[in-house]
mmCIF file of C-alpha atoms and ligand atoms in Angstrom:
data_model
loop_
_atom_site.group_PDB
_atom_site.id
_atom_site.type_symbol
_atom_site.label_atom_id
_atom_site.label_comp_id
_atom_site.label_asym_id
_atom_site.label_seq_id
_atom_site.Cartn_x
_atom_site.Cartn_y
_atom_site.Cartn_z
ATOM 1 C CA UNK A 1 294.915 15.459 -104.073
ATOM 2 C CA UNK A 2 292.441 18.274 -104.689
ATOM 3 C CA UNK A 3 289.938 18.055 -107.535
ATOM 4 C CA UNK A 4 288.000 21.277 -108.131
ATOM 5 C CA UNK A 5 284.686 21.360 -109.969
ATOM 6 C CA UNK A 6 283.441 24.831 -110.803
ATOM 7 C CA UNK A 7 280.631 25.904 -113.084
ATOM 8 C CA UNK A 8 277.317 27.720 -113.344
ATOM 9 C CA UNK A 9 274.157 26.969 -111.358
ATOM 10 C CA UNK A 10 272.317 23.866 -112.489
ATOM 11 C CA UNK A 11 275.190 22.232 -114.390
ATOM 12 C CA UNK A 12 274.843 19.290 -112.018
ATOM 13 C CA UNK A 13 278.024 19.984 -110.067
ATOM 14 C CA UNK A 14 276.846 18.802 -106.646
ATOM 15 C CA UNK A 15 275.482 15.455 -107.771
ATOM 16 C CA UNK A 16 278.442 14.805 -110.035
ATOM 17 C CA UNK A 17 281.019 15.923 -107.453
ATOM 18 C CA UNK A 18 279.439 13.795 -104.733
ATOM 19 C CA UNK A 19 279.422 10.670 -106.910
ATOM 20 C CA UNK A 20 282.903 11.296 -108.205
ATOM 21 C CA UNK A 21 284.204 11.700 -104.645
ATOM 22 C CA UNK A 22 282.602 8.408 -103.648
ATOM 23 C CA UNK A 23 284.201 6.564 -106.580
ATOM 24 C CA UNK A 24 287.617 8.001 -105.831
ATOM 25 C CA UNK A 25 287.152 7.493 -102.079
ATOM 26 C CA UNK A 26 287.749 11.231 -101.605
ATOM 27 C CA UNK A 27 285.878 13.643 -99.322
ATOM 28 C CA UNK A 28 283.290 15.941 -100.906
ATOM 29 C CA UNK A 29 283.074 19.666 -100.138
ATOM 30 C CA UNK A 30 279.955 21.570 -101.250
ATOM 31 C CA UNK A 31 281.005 25.229 -100.939
ATOM 32 C CA UNK A 32 277.622 26.511 -102.159
ATOM 33 C CA UNK A 33 276.184 24.994 -98.968
ATOM 34 C CA UNK A 34 278.552 27.242 -96.972
ATOM 35 C CA UNK A 35 277.222 30.403 -98.670
ATOM 36 C CA UNK A 36 273.712 29.086 -98.144
ATOM 37 C CA UNK A 37 274.142 28.396 -94.427
ATOM 38 C CA UNK A 38 275.636 31.853 -93.807
ATOM 39 C CA UNK A 39 272.629 33.398 -95.586
ATOM 40 C CA UNK A 40 270.282 31.423 -93.331
ATOM 41 C CA UNK A 41 272.276 32.215 -90.176
ATOM 42 C CA UNK A 42 272.271 35.950 -91.009
ATOM 43 C CA UNK A 43 268.486 35.840 -91.390
ATOM 44 C CA UNK A 44 268.061 33.972 -88.109
ATOM 45 C CA UNK A 45 270.393 36.386 -86.290
ATOM 46 C CA UNK A 46 268.796 39.423 -87.948
ATOM 47 C CA UNK A 47 272.070 40.761 -89.354
ATOM 48 C CA UNK A 48 271.233 43.451 -91.940
ATOM 49 C CA UNK A 49 272.559 42.773 -95.451
ATOM 50 C CA UNK A 50 274.281 46.162 -95.333
ATOM 51 C CA UNK A 51 276.370 45.155 -92.274
ATOM 52 C CA UNK A 52 279.288 43.669 -94.160
ATOM 53 C CA UNK A 53 281.567 43.518 -91.085
ATOM 54 C CA UNK A 54 278.817 41.661 -89.185
ATOM 55 C CA UNK A 55 278.324 39.200 -92.056
ATOM 56 C CA UNK A 56 282.077 38.599 -92.337
ATOM 57 C CA UNK A 57 282.291 37.982 -88.585
ATOM 58 C CA UNK A 58 279.395 35.525 -88.881
ATOM 59 C CA UNK A 59 281.172 33.762 -91.763
ATOM 60 C CA UNK A 60 284.310 33.425 -89.593
ATOM 61 C CA UNK A 61 282.642 32.317 -86.388
ATOM 62 C CA UNK A 62 279.303 30.685 -87.223
ATOM 63 C CA UNK A 63 279.057 27.120 -85.904
ATOM 64 C CA UNK A 64 278.215 25.044 -88.945
ATOM 65 C CA UNK A 65 279.290 21.574 -89.876
ATOM 66 C CA UNK A 66 279.212 19.739 -93.175
ATOM 67 C CA UNK A 67 278.633 16.057 -92.512
ATOM 68 C CA UNK A 68 278.551 13.886 -95.589
ATOM 69 C CA UNK A 69 276.547 16.485 -97.553
ATOM 70 C CA UNK A 70 274.210 17.231 -94.605
ATOM 71 C CA UNK A 71 274.571 20.745 -93.212
ATOM 72 C CA UNK A 72 274.227 21.368 -89.482
ATOM 73 C CA UNK A 73 273.824 24.871 -88.067
ATOM 74 C CA UNK A 74 274.360 25.073 -84.306
ATOM 75 C CA UNK A 75 273.770 21.326 -84.243
ATOM 76 C CA UNK A 76 270.449 21.463 -86.162
ATOM 77 C CA UNK A 77 270.044 19.824 -89.559
ATOM 78 C CA UNK A 78 269.300 22.637 -92.032
ATOM 79 C CA UNK A 79 270.105 20.698 -95.222
ATOM 80 C CA UNK A 80 266.627 21.264 -96.653
ATOM 81 C CA UNK A 81 266.148 24.810 -95.329
ATOM 82 C CA UNK A 82 269.288 26.106 -97.053
ATOM 83 C CA UNK A 83 267.953 24.955 -100.452
ATOM 84 C CA UNK A 84 264.754 27.034 -100.224
ATOM 85 C CA UNK A 85 264.293 29.445 -103.181
ATOM 86 C CA UNK A 86 264.219 32.366 -100.720
ATOM 87 C CA UNK A 87 267.789 31.565 -99.645
ATOM 88 C CA UNK A 88 268.865 31.226 -103.276
ATOM 89 C CA UNK A 89 267.433 34.679 -103.979
ATOM 90 C CA UNK A 90 269.199 36.290 -101.017
ATOM 91 C CA UNK A 91 272.540 34.510 -101.240
ATOM 92 C CA UNK A 92 274.196 37.272 -103.285
ATOM 93 C CA UNK A 93 274.193 39.358 -100.082
ATOM 94 C CA UNK A 94 276.829 37.048 -98.637
ATOM 95 C CA UNK A 95 278.440 35.800 -101.862
ATOM 96 C CA UNK A 96 279.229 39.290 -103.214
ATOM 97 C CA UNK A 97 281.192 41.019 -100.400
ATOM 98 C CA UNK A 98 284.914 40.137 -100.664
ATOM 99 C CA UNK A 99 285.206 40.174 -96.827
ATOM 100 C CA UNK A 100 282.653 37.371 -96.475
ATOM 101 C CA UNK A 101 284.216 35.403 -99.317
ATOM 102 C CA UNK A 102 287.683 35.676 -97.744
ATOM 103 C CA UNK A 103 286.334 34.250 -94.470
ATOM 104 C CA UNK A 104 284.680 31.330 -96.250
ATOM 105 C CA UNK A 105 287.683 30.619 -98.463
ATOM 106 C CA UNK A 106 289.764 30.351 -95.258
ATOM 107 C CA UNK A 107 287.277 27.862 -93.854
ATOM 108 C CA UNK A 108 287.325 25.892 -97.109
ATOM 109 C CA UNK A 109 291.129 25.666 -96.967
ATOM 110 C CA UNK A 110 291.004 24.571 -93.320
ATOM 111 C CA UNK A 111 288.419 21.935 -94.161
ATOM 112 C CA UNK A 112 290.465 20.549 -97.029
ATOM 113 C CA UNK A 113 293.835 20.604 -95.219
ATOM 114 C CA UNK A 114 295.811 17.565 -96.371
ATOM 115 C CA UNK A 115 292.767 15.533 -97.354
ATOM 116 C CA UNK A 116 291.913 14.047 -100.727
ATOM 117 C CA UNK A 117 288.916 16.134 -101.744
ATOM 118 C CA UNK A 118 286.520 16.855 -104.575
ATOM 119 C CA UNK A 119 285.397 20.427 -103.950
ATOM 120 C CA UNK A 120 282.719 22.218 -105.933
ATOM 121 C CA UNK A 121 281.648 25.831 -106.310
ATOM 122 C CA UNK A 122 282.403 28.845 -108.485
ATOM 123 C CA UNK A 123 285.913 29.898 -107.436
ATOM 124 C CA UNK A 124 287.525 26.682 -106.270
ATOM 125 C CA UNK A 125 290.052 26.394 -109.103
ATOM 126 C CA UNK A 126 290.682 30.129 -109.390
ATOM 127 C CA UNK A 127 290.730 31.531 -105.824
ATOM 128 C CA UNK A 128 290.379 28.875 -103.121
ATOM 129 C CA UNK A 129 292.731 26.221 -104.559
ATOM 130 C CA UNK A 130 294.721 27.705 -107.437
ATOM 131 C CA UNK A 131 297.309 24.879 -107.039
ATOM 132 C CA UNK A 132 294.751 22.053 -107.174
ATOM 133 C CA UNK A 133 296.105 19.058 -109.091
ATOM 134 C CA UNK A 134 292.982 18.562 -111.202
ATOM 135 C CA UNK A 135 290.477 21.242 -112.223
ATOM 136 C CA UNK A 136 287.202 20.733 -114.040
ATOM 137 C CA UNK A 137 284.868 23.447 -115.331
ATOM 138 C CA UNK A 138 281.455 21.868 -115.725
ATOM 139 C CA UNK A 139 279.057 23.487 -118.190
ATOM 140 C CA UNK A 140 275.693 22.754 -119.804
ATOM 141 C CA UNK A 141 273.370 24.786 -122.001
ATOM 142 C CA UNK A 142 271.118 27.278 -120.119
ATOM 143 C CA UNK A 143 268.010 25.379 -121.277
ATOM 144 C CA UNK A 144 269.286 22.014 -120.093
ATOM 145 C CA UNK A 145 270.316 23.478 -116.719
ATOM 146 C CA UNK A 146 266.958 25.194 -116.221
ATOM 147 C CA UNK A 147 265.076 22.010 -117.175
ATOM 148 C CA UNK A 148 267.039 20.065 -114.586
ATOM 149 C CA UNK A 149 266.394 22.623 -111.827
ATOM 150 C CA UNK A 150 262.730 22.914 -112.851
ATOM 151 C CA UNK A 151 262.250 19.140 -112.491
ATOM 152 C CA UNK A 152 263.996 19.161 -109.079
ATOM 153 C CA UNK A 153 261.862 22.020 -107.730
ATOM 154 C CA UNK A 154 258.633 20.537 -109.086
ATOM 155 C CA UNK A 155 259.505 17.209 -107.486
ATOM 156 C CA UNK A 156 259.727 19.094 -104.181
ATOM 157 C CA UNK A 157 256.218 20.410 -104.809
ATOM 158 C CA UNK A 158 257.185 23.989 -105.674
ATOM 159 C CA UNK A 159 254.811 25.887 -107.880
ATOM 160 C CA UNK A 160 257.133 27.455 -110.458
ATOM 161 C CA UNK A 161 257.093 27.526 -114.264
ATOM 162 C CA UNK A 162 260.054 26.592 -116.449
ATOM 163 C CA UNK A 163 260.204 30.258 -117.529
ATOM 164 C CA UNK A 164 260.489 31.391 -113.867
ATOM 165 C CA UNK A 165 263.370 28.992 -113.315
ATOM 166 C CA UNK A 166 265.151 30.065 -116.526
ATOM 167 C CA UNK A 167 264.804 33.761 -115.598
ATOM 168 C CA UNK A 168 266.125 33.195 -112.039
ATOM 169 C CA UNK A 169 269.003 31.163 -113.416
ATOM 170 C CA UNK A 170 269.959 33.896 -115.889
ATOM 171 C CA UNK A 171 269.939 36.401 -113.052
ATOM 172 C CA UNK A 172 272.198 34.152 -110.933
ATOM 173 C CA UNK A 173 274.567 33.494 -113.833
ATOM 174 C CA UNK A 174 274.998 37.219 -114.329
ATOM 175 C CA UNK A 175 275.610 37.862 -110.645
ATOM 176 C CA UNK A 176 278.030 34.936 -110.394
ATOM 177 C CA UNK A 177 279.980 36.104 -113.446
ATOM 178 C CA UNK A 178 280.108 39.788 -112.558
ATOM 179 C CA UNK A 179 281.176 39.777 -108.928
ATOM 180 C CA UNK A 180 284.529 41.531 -108.507
ATOM 181 C CA UNK A 181 286.074 38.792 -106.320
ATOM 182 C CA UNK A 182 285.461 35.066 -106.739
ATOM 183 C CA UNK A 183 283.531 35.431 -109.977
ATOM 184 C CA UNK A 184 282.483 32.348 -111.885
ATOM 185 C CA UNK A 185 285.379 31.843 -114.294
ATOM 186 C CA UNK A 186 287.200 28.892 -115.791
ATOM 187 C CA UNK A 187 290.749 28.661 -114.422
ATOM 188 C CA UNK A 188 293.315 28.751 -117.227
ATOM 189 C CA UNK A 189 294.416 25.219 -116.394
ATOM 190 C CA UNK A 190 290.897 23.763 -115.956
ATOM 191 C CA UNK A 191 289.381 21.235 -118.328
ATOM 192 C CA UNK A 192 286.022 22.402 -119.672
ATOM 193 C CA UNK A 193 283.495 19.577 -119.710
ATOM 194 C CA UNK A 194 279.957 19.837 -121.077
ATOM 195 C CA UNK A 195 277.299 17.564 -119.606
ATOM 196 C CA UNK A 196 274.813 18.250 -122.422
ATOM 197 C CA UNK A 197 273.097 15.060 -123.604
ATOM 198 C CA UNK A 198 275.116 12.870 -121.221
ATOM 199 C CA UNK A 199 273.509 11.025 -118.350
ATOM 200 C CA UNK A 200 274.888 11.165 -114.805
ATOM 201 C CA UNK A 201 276.810 7.884 -115.066
ATOM 202 C CA UNK A 202 278.439 8.935 -118.317
ATOM 203 C CA UNK A 203 279.542 12.246 -116.802
ATOM 204 C CA UNK A 204 280.947 10.598 -113.671
ATOM 205 C CA UNK A 205 282.699 7.870 -115.746
ATOM 206 C CA UNK A 206 284.411 10.439 -117.929
ATOM 207 C CA UNK A 207 285.424 12.678 -115.048
ATOM 208 C CA UNK A 208 286.777 9.685 -113.165
ATOM 209 C CA UNK A 209 288.974 8.842 -116.174
ATOM 210 C CA UNK A 210 290.255 12.426 -116.270
ATOM 211 C CA UNK A 211 291.165 12.335 -112.571
ATOM 212 C CA UNK A 212 292.768 8.869 -112.736
ATOM 213 C CA UNK A 213 294.851 9.919 -115.740
ATOM 214 C CA UNK A 214 295.999 12.963 -113.786
ATOM 215 C CA UNK A 215 296.869 10.763 -110.787
ATOM 216 C CA UNK A 216 299.018 8.594 -113.074
ATOM 217 C CA UNK A 217 300.756 11.638 -114.537
ATOM 218 C CA UNK A 218 301.519 12.913 -111.036
ATOM 219 C CA UNK A 219 302.762 9.490 -109.908
ATOM 220 C CA UNK A 220 304.953 9.309 -113.028
ATOM 221 C CA UNK A 221 306.349 12.783 -112.443
ATOM 222 C CA UNK A 222 307.313 12.012 -108.830
ATOM 223 C CA UNK A 223 308.954 8.609 -109.486
HETATM 224 O O1 C5P B 301 276.118 25.787 -105.829
HETATM 225 P P1 C5P B 301 274.942 26.477 -105.183
HETATM 226 O O2 C5P B 301 273.809 26.731 -106.110
HETATM 227 O O3 C5P B 301 274.496 25.825 -103.927
HETATM 228 O O4 C5P B 301 275.518 27.905 -104.759
HETATM 229 C C1 C5P B 301 274.689 28.892 -104.256
HETATM 230 C C2 C5P B 301 275.264 30.273 -104.549
HETATM 231 O O5 C5P B 301 276.414 30.480 -103.748
HETATM 232 C C3 C5P B 301 275.729 30.499 -105.991
HETATM 233 O O6 C5P B 301 274.737 31.057 -106.813
HETATM 234 C C4 C5P B 301 276.852 31.496 -105.839
HETATM 235 O O7 C5P B 301 276.343 32.792 -105.891
HETATM 236 C C5 C5P B 301 277.375 31.232 -104.452
HETATM 237 N N1 C5P B 301 278.638 30.524 -104.446
HETATM 238 C C6 C5P B 301 279.783 31.257 -104.559
HETATM 239 N N2 C5P B 301 280.998 30.641 -104.508
HETATM 240 C C7 C5P B 301 281.087 29.322 -104.332
HETATM 241 C C8 C5P B 301 279.916 28.532 -104.224
HETATM 242 C C9 C5P B 301 278.696 29.174 -104.296
HETATM 243 O O8 C5P B 301 279.719 32.469 -104.728
HETATM 244 N N3 C5P B 301 282.287 28.752 -104.227
#
């Protein structure tokens, strides 16, 4: 079974998806980490952002591995490095070109092949897995999302104001919503779920009920 969780930056997708996967005993696929690692690899290799063919080739061939939410690039653990604000700022250079997206969507499909997976990103229910059995679109108010990200970055010792974080988030939302291919959009058959004023356990509990209900419906339909 494939469960997709899409939604804007800071809605808590990664944490929620990871916990949900653990409860369901499914694998967890963080597709944002794939866009992040390609951004880092392009910087390391010195591929210019204008070289779309070079970036697409990198996205097809780059040796990265997702291991239980750790990201390895050429065997080195880059889990922290790919979360640096500099990467977040530059990521649109690999997330915008359709050629790079197509390469990563192929890798996502290969990764998922015949596994039970909770996958999270922006285009998982719309482009990567349009036939997924259960689709969630996770939202939260811009202020709540920015507060969450602000607390995370401060905890890592980064010197940013709440206003900086809100402005960067707005910029990302716009880019994510406006890209011609793979834009952030709720799939027609996705369930929209707001995490506003719910704590993590409440969100995971409710999503687990949604998925289990769907599993029962599918079991009923096939018997
Ligand atoms: O989820 P995360 O913040 O790690 O994603 C980083 C960026 O990667 C997003 O802002 C988005 O631009 C891009 N992304 C994407 N498609 C996905 C996942 C992430 O374009 N499926």
